[in-house]
PDB file of C-alpha atoms in Angstrom:
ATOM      1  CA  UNK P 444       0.000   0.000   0.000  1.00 78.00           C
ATOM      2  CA  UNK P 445       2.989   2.073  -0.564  1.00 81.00           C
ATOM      3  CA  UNK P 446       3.186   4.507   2.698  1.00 87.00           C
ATOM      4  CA  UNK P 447      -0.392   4.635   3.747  1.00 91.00           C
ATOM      5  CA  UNK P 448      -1.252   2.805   6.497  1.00 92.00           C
ATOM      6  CA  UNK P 449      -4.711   2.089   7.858  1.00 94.00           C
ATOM      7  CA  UNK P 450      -5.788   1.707  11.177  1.00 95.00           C
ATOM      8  CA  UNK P 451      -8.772   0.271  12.192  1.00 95.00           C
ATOM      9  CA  UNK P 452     -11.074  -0.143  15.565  1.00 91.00           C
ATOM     10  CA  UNK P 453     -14.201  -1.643  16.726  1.00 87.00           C
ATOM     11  CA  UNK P 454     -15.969   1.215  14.819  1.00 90.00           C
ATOM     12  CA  UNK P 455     -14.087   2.542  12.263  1.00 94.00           C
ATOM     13  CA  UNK P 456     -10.722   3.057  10.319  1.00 96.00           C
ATOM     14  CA  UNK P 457      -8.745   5.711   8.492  1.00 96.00           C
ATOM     15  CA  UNK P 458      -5.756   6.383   6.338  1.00 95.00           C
ATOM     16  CA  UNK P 459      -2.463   6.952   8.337  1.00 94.00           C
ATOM     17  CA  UNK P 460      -0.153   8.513   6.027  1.00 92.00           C
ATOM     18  CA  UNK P 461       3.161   9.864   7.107  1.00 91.00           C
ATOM     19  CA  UNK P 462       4.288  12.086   4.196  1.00 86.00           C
ATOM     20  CA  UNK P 463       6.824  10.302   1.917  1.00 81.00           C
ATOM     21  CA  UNK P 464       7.449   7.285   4.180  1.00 84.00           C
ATOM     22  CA  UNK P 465       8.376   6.215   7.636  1.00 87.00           C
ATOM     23  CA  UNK P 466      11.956   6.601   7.465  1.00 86.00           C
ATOM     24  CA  UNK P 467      12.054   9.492  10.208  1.00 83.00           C
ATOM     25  CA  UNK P 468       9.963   7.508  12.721  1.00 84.00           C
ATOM     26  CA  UNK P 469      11.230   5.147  15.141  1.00 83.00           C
ATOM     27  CA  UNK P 470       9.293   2.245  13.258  1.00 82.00           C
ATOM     28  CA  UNK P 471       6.570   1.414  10.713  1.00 86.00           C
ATOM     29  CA  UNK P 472       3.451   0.291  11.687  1.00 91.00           C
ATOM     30  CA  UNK P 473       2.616  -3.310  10.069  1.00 91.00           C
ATOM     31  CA  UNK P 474      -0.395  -5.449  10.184  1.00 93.00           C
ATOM     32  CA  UNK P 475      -1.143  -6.647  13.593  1.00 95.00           C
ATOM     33  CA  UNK P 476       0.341  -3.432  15.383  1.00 96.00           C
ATOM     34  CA  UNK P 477      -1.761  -1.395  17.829  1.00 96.00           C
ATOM     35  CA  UNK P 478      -0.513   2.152  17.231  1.00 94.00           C
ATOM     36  CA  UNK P 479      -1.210   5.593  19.004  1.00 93.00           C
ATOM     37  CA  UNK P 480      -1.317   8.508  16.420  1.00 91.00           C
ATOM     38  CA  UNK P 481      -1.455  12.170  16.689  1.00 93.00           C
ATOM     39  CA  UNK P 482      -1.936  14.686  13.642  1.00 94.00           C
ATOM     40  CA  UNK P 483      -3.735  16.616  11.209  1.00 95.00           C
ATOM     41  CA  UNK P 484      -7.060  15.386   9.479  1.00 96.00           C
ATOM     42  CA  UNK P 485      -6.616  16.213   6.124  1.00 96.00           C
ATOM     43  CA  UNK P 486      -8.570  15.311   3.116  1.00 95.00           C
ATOM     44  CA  UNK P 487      -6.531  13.470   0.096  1.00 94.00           C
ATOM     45  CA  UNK P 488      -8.817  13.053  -2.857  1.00 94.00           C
ATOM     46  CA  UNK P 489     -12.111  12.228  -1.089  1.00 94.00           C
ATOM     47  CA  UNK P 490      -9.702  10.265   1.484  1.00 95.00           C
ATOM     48  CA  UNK P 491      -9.856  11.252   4.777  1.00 95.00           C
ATOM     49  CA  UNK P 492      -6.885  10.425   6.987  1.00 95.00           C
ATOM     50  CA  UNK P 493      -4.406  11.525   9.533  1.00 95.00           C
ATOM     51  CA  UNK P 494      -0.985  13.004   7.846  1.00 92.00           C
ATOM     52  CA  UNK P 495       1.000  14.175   6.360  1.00 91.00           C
ATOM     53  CA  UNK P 496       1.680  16.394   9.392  1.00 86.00           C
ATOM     54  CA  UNK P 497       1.822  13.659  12.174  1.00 88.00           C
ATOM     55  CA  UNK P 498       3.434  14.798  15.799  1.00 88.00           C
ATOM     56  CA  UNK P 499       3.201  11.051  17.033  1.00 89.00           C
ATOM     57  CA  UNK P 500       3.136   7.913  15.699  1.00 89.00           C
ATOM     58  CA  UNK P 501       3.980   5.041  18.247  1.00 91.00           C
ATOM     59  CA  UNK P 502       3.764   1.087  17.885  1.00 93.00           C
ATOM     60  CA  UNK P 503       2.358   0.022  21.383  1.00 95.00           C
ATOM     61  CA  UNK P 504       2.455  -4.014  20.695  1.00 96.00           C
ATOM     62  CA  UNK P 505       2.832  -6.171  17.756  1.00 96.00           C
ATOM     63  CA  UNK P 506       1.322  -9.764  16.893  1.00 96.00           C
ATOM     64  CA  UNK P 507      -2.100  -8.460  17.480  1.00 96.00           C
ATOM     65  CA  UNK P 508      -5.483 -10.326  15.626  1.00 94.00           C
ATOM     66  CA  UNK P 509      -6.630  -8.072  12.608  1.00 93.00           C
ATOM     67  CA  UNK P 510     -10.269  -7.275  13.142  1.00 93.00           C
ATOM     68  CA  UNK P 511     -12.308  -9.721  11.056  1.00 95.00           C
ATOM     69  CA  UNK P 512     -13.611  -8.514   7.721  1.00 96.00           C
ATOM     70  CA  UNK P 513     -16.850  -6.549   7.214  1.00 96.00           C
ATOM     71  CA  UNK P 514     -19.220  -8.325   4.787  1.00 98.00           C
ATOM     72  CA  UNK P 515     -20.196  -6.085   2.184  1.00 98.00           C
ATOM     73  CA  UNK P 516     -21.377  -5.768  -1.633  1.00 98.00           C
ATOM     74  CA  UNK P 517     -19.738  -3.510  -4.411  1.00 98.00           C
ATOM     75  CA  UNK P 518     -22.340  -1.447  -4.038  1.00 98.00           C
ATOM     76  CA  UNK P 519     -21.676  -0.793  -0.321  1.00 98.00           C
ATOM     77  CA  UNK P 520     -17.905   0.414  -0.760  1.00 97.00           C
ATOM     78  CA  UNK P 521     -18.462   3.938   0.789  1.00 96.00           C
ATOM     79  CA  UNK P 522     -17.958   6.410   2.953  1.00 95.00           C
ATOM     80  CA  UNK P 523     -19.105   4.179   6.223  1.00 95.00           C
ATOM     81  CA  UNK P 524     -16.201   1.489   5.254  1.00 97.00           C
ATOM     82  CA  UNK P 525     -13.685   3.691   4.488  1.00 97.00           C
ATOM     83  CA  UNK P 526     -10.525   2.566   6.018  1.00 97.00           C
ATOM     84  CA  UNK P 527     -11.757  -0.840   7.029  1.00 97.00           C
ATOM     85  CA  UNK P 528     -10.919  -4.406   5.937  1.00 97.00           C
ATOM     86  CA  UNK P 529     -13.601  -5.556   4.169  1.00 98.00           C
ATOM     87  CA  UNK P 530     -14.780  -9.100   2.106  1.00 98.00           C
ATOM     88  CA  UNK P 531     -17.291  -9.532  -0.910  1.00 98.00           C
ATOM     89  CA  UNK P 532     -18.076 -12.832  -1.450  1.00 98.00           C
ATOM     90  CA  UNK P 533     -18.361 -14.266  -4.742  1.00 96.00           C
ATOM     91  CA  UNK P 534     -16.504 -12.047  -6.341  1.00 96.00           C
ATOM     92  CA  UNK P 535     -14.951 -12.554 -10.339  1.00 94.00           C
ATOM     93  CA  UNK P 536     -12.647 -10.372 -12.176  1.00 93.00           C
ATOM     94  CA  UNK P 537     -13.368  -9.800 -16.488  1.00 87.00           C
ATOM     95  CA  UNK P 538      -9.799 -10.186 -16.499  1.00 89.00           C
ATOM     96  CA  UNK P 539      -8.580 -13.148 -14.792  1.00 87.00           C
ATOM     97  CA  UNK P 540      -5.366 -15.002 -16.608  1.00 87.00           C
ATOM     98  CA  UNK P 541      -4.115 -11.402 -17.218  1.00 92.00           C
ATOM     99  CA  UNK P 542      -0.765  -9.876 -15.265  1.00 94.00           C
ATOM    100  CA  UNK P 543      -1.655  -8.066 -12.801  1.00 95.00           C
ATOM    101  CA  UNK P 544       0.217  -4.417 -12.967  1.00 96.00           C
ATOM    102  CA  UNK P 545       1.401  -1.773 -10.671  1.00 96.00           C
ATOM    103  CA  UNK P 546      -0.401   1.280 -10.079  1.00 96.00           C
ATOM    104  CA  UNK P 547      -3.161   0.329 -12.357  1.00 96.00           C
ATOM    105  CA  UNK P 548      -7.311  -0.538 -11.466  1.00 96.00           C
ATOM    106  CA  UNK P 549      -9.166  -3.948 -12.346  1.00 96.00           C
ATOM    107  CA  UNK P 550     -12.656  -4.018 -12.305  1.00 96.00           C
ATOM    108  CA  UNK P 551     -14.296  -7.226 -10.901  1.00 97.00           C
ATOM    109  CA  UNK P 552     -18.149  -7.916  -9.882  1.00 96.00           C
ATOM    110  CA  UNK P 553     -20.544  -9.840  -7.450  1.00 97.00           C
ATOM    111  CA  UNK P 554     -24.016 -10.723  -7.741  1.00 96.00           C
ATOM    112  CA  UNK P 555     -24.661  -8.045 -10.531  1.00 97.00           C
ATOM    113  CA  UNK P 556     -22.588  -5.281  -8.906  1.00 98.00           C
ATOM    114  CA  UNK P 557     -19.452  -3.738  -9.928  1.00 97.00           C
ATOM    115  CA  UNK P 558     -15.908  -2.332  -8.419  1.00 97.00           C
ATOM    116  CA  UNK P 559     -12.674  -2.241  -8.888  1.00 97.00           C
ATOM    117  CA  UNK P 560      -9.661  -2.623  -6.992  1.00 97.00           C
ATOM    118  CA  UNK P 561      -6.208  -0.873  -7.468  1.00 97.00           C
ATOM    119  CA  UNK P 562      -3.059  -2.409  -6.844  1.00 97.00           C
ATOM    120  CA  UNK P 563      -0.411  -0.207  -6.095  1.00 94.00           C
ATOM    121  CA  UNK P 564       3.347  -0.694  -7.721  1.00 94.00           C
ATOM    122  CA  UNK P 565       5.202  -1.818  -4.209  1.00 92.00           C
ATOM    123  CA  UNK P 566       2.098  -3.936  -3.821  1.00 95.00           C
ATOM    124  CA  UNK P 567       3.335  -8.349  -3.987  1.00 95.00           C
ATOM    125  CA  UNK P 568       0.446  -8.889  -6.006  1.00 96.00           C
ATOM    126  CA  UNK P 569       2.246  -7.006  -9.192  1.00 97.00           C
ATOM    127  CA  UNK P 570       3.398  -9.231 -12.157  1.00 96.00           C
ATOM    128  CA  UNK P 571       1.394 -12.578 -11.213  1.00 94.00           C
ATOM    129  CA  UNK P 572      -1.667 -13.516 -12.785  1.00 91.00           C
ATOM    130  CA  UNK P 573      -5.180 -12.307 -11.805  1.00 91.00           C
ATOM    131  CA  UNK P 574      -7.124 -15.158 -10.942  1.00 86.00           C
ATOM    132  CA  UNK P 575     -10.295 -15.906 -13.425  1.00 84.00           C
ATOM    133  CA  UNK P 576     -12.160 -18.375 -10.685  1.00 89.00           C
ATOM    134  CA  UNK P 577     -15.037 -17.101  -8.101  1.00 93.00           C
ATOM    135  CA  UNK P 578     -13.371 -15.471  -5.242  1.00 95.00           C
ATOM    136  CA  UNK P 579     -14.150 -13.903  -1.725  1.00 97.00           C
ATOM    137  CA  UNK P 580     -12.155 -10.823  -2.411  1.00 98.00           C
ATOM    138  CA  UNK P 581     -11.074  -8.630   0.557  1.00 98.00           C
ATOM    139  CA  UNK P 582      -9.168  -5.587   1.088  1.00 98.00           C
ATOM    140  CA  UNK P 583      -9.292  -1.732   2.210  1.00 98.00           C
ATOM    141  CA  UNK P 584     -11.959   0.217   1.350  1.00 98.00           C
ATOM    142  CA  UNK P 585     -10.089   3.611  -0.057  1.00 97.00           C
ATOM    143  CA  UNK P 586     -11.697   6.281  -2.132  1.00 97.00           C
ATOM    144  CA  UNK P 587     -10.043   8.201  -5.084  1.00 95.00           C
ATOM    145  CA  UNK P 588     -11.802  11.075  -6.157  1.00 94.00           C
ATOM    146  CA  UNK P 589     -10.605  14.464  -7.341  1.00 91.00           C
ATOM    147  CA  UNK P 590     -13.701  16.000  -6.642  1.00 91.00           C
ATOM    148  CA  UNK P 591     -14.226  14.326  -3.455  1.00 86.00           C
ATOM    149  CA  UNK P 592     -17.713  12.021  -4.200  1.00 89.00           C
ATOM    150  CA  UNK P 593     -17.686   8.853  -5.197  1.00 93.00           C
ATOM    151  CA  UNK P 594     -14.604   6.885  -6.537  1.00 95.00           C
ATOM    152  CA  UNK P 595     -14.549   3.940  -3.581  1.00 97.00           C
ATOM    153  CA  UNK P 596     -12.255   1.101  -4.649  1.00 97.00           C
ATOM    154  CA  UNK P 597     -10.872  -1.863  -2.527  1.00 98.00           C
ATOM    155  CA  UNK P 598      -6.914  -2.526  -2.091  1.00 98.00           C
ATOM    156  CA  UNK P 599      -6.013  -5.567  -1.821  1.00 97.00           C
ATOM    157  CA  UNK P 600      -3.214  -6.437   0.222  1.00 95.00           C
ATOM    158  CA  UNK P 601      -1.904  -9.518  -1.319  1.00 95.00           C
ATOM    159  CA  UNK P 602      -2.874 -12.736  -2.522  1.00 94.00           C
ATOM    160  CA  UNK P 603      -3.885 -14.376   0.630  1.00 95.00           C
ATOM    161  CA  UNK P 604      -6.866 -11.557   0.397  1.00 96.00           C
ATOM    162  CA  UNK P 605      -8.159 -13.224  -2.804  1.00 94.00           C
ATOM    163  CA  UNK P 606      -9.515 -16.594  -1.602  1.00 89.00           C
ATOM    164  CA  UNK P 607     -10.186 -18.913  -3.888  1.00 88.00           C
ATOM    165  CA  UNK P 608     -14.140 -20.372  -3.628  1.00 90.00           C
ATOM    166  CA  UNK P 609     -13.266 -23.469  -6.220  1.00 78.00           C
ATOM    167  CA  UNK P 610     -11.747 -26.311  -5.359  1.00 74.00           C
ATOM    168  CA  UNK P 611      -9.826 -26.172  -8.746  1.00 77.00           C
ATOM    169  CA  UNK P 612      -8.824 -22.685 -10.868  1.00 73.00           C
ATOM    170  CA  UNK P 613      -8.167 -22.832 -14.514  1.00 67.00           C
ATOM    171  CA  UNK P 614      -7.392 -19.348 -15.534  1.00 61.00           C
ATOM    172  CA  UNK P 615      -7.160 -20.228 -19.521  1.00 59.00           C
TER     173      UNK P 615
END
C-alpha cells in the first residue's frame, strides 16, 4: 500500500499517512500493530486520513489479531467502510489469466454489482496472474476522487486476500 497505512477499531478506520514514508519515525506500523497517532485530518482526494503532518506515531504491541472482515457488496464500498478491511463474497474479475500491474485498477463484480480494486506498484500482487475463478475478495476500502464524491475502490493487500471459492482454478 505504498506509505499509507490504515488503522482500524471496533468502529471505524482511516488512512495513516506519514508524508513520503516512515523513514524518520522510530518504526513502521505493520499489520497486527496497535498504534497511538497524533496529527492533522486532512482530506486526500475524497480520502480522509491523519498526515501528512503527524506529531506522534507510536507502535504500542505487535502480533495483534486483525479485526475480522466486514461483509459487504460492491455497491456498499463507501464512505461508512472507508478505512476498514472488508470481504465480498463471490466475487470474479473480467480479467482473470491477465498480469496483474502496478499502479493500475481492475474491475471485478458480485451478484450483478461492480468495483474495482487498485493495486499499487510496491504492492506483492504485481506481475502474477489475476485469478479468473469465483473469489471472496477482501481488502481496504479507499476512495479516489478528485472532486471528493464517489470513486470507492478496494486494495487488496496480497494474494492471501483473494480466496479462492473453487476447489480447482483454470485461468485459460
Amino acid at each position: 500500500l505504498g506509505s499509507v497505512r490504515y488503522i482500524q477499531d471496533a468502529t471505524a478506520g482511516i488512512a495513516l499517512y506519514p508524508g513520503t514514508d516512515w523513514s524518520s519515525w522510530s518504526s513502521e506500523p505493520n499489520p497486527g500493530d496497535m498504534v497511538t497517532v497524533t496529527g492533522e485530518l486532512t482530506e486526500y482526494n475524497g480520502l480522509l486520513e491523519v498526515g501528512p503532518s503527524l506529531t506522534q506515531a507510536d507502535v504500542l504491541s505487535s502480533g495483534n489479531l486483525l479485526p475480522d472482515p466486514q461483509i459487504v457488496t460492491p455497491n456498499q464500498l463507501a464512505e461508512n467502510f472507508e478505512g476498514m478491511l472488508v470481504e465480498i463474497p463471490g466475487t470474479t474479475f473480467d480479467a482473470g489469466g491477465q498480469t496483474i500491474e502496478g499502479n493500475a485498477t481492475s474491475p471485478f463484480n458480485s451478484g450483478g454489482e461492480e468495483g474495482i480494486i487498485y493495486v499499487r506498484t510496491s504492492n506483492s500482487l504485481v506481475g502474477t496472474t489475476l485469478n479468473g475463478c469465483t473469489m471472496n475478495l477482501r481488502g481496504i476500502c479507499s476512495q479516489f476522487s478528485f472532486d471528493g464524491y464517489g470513486g470507492y475502490q478496494l486494495l487488496p493487500r496480497g494474494a492471501d486476500d483473494m480466496v479462492s471459492t473453487s476447489g480447482i482454478c483454470l485461468t485459460s
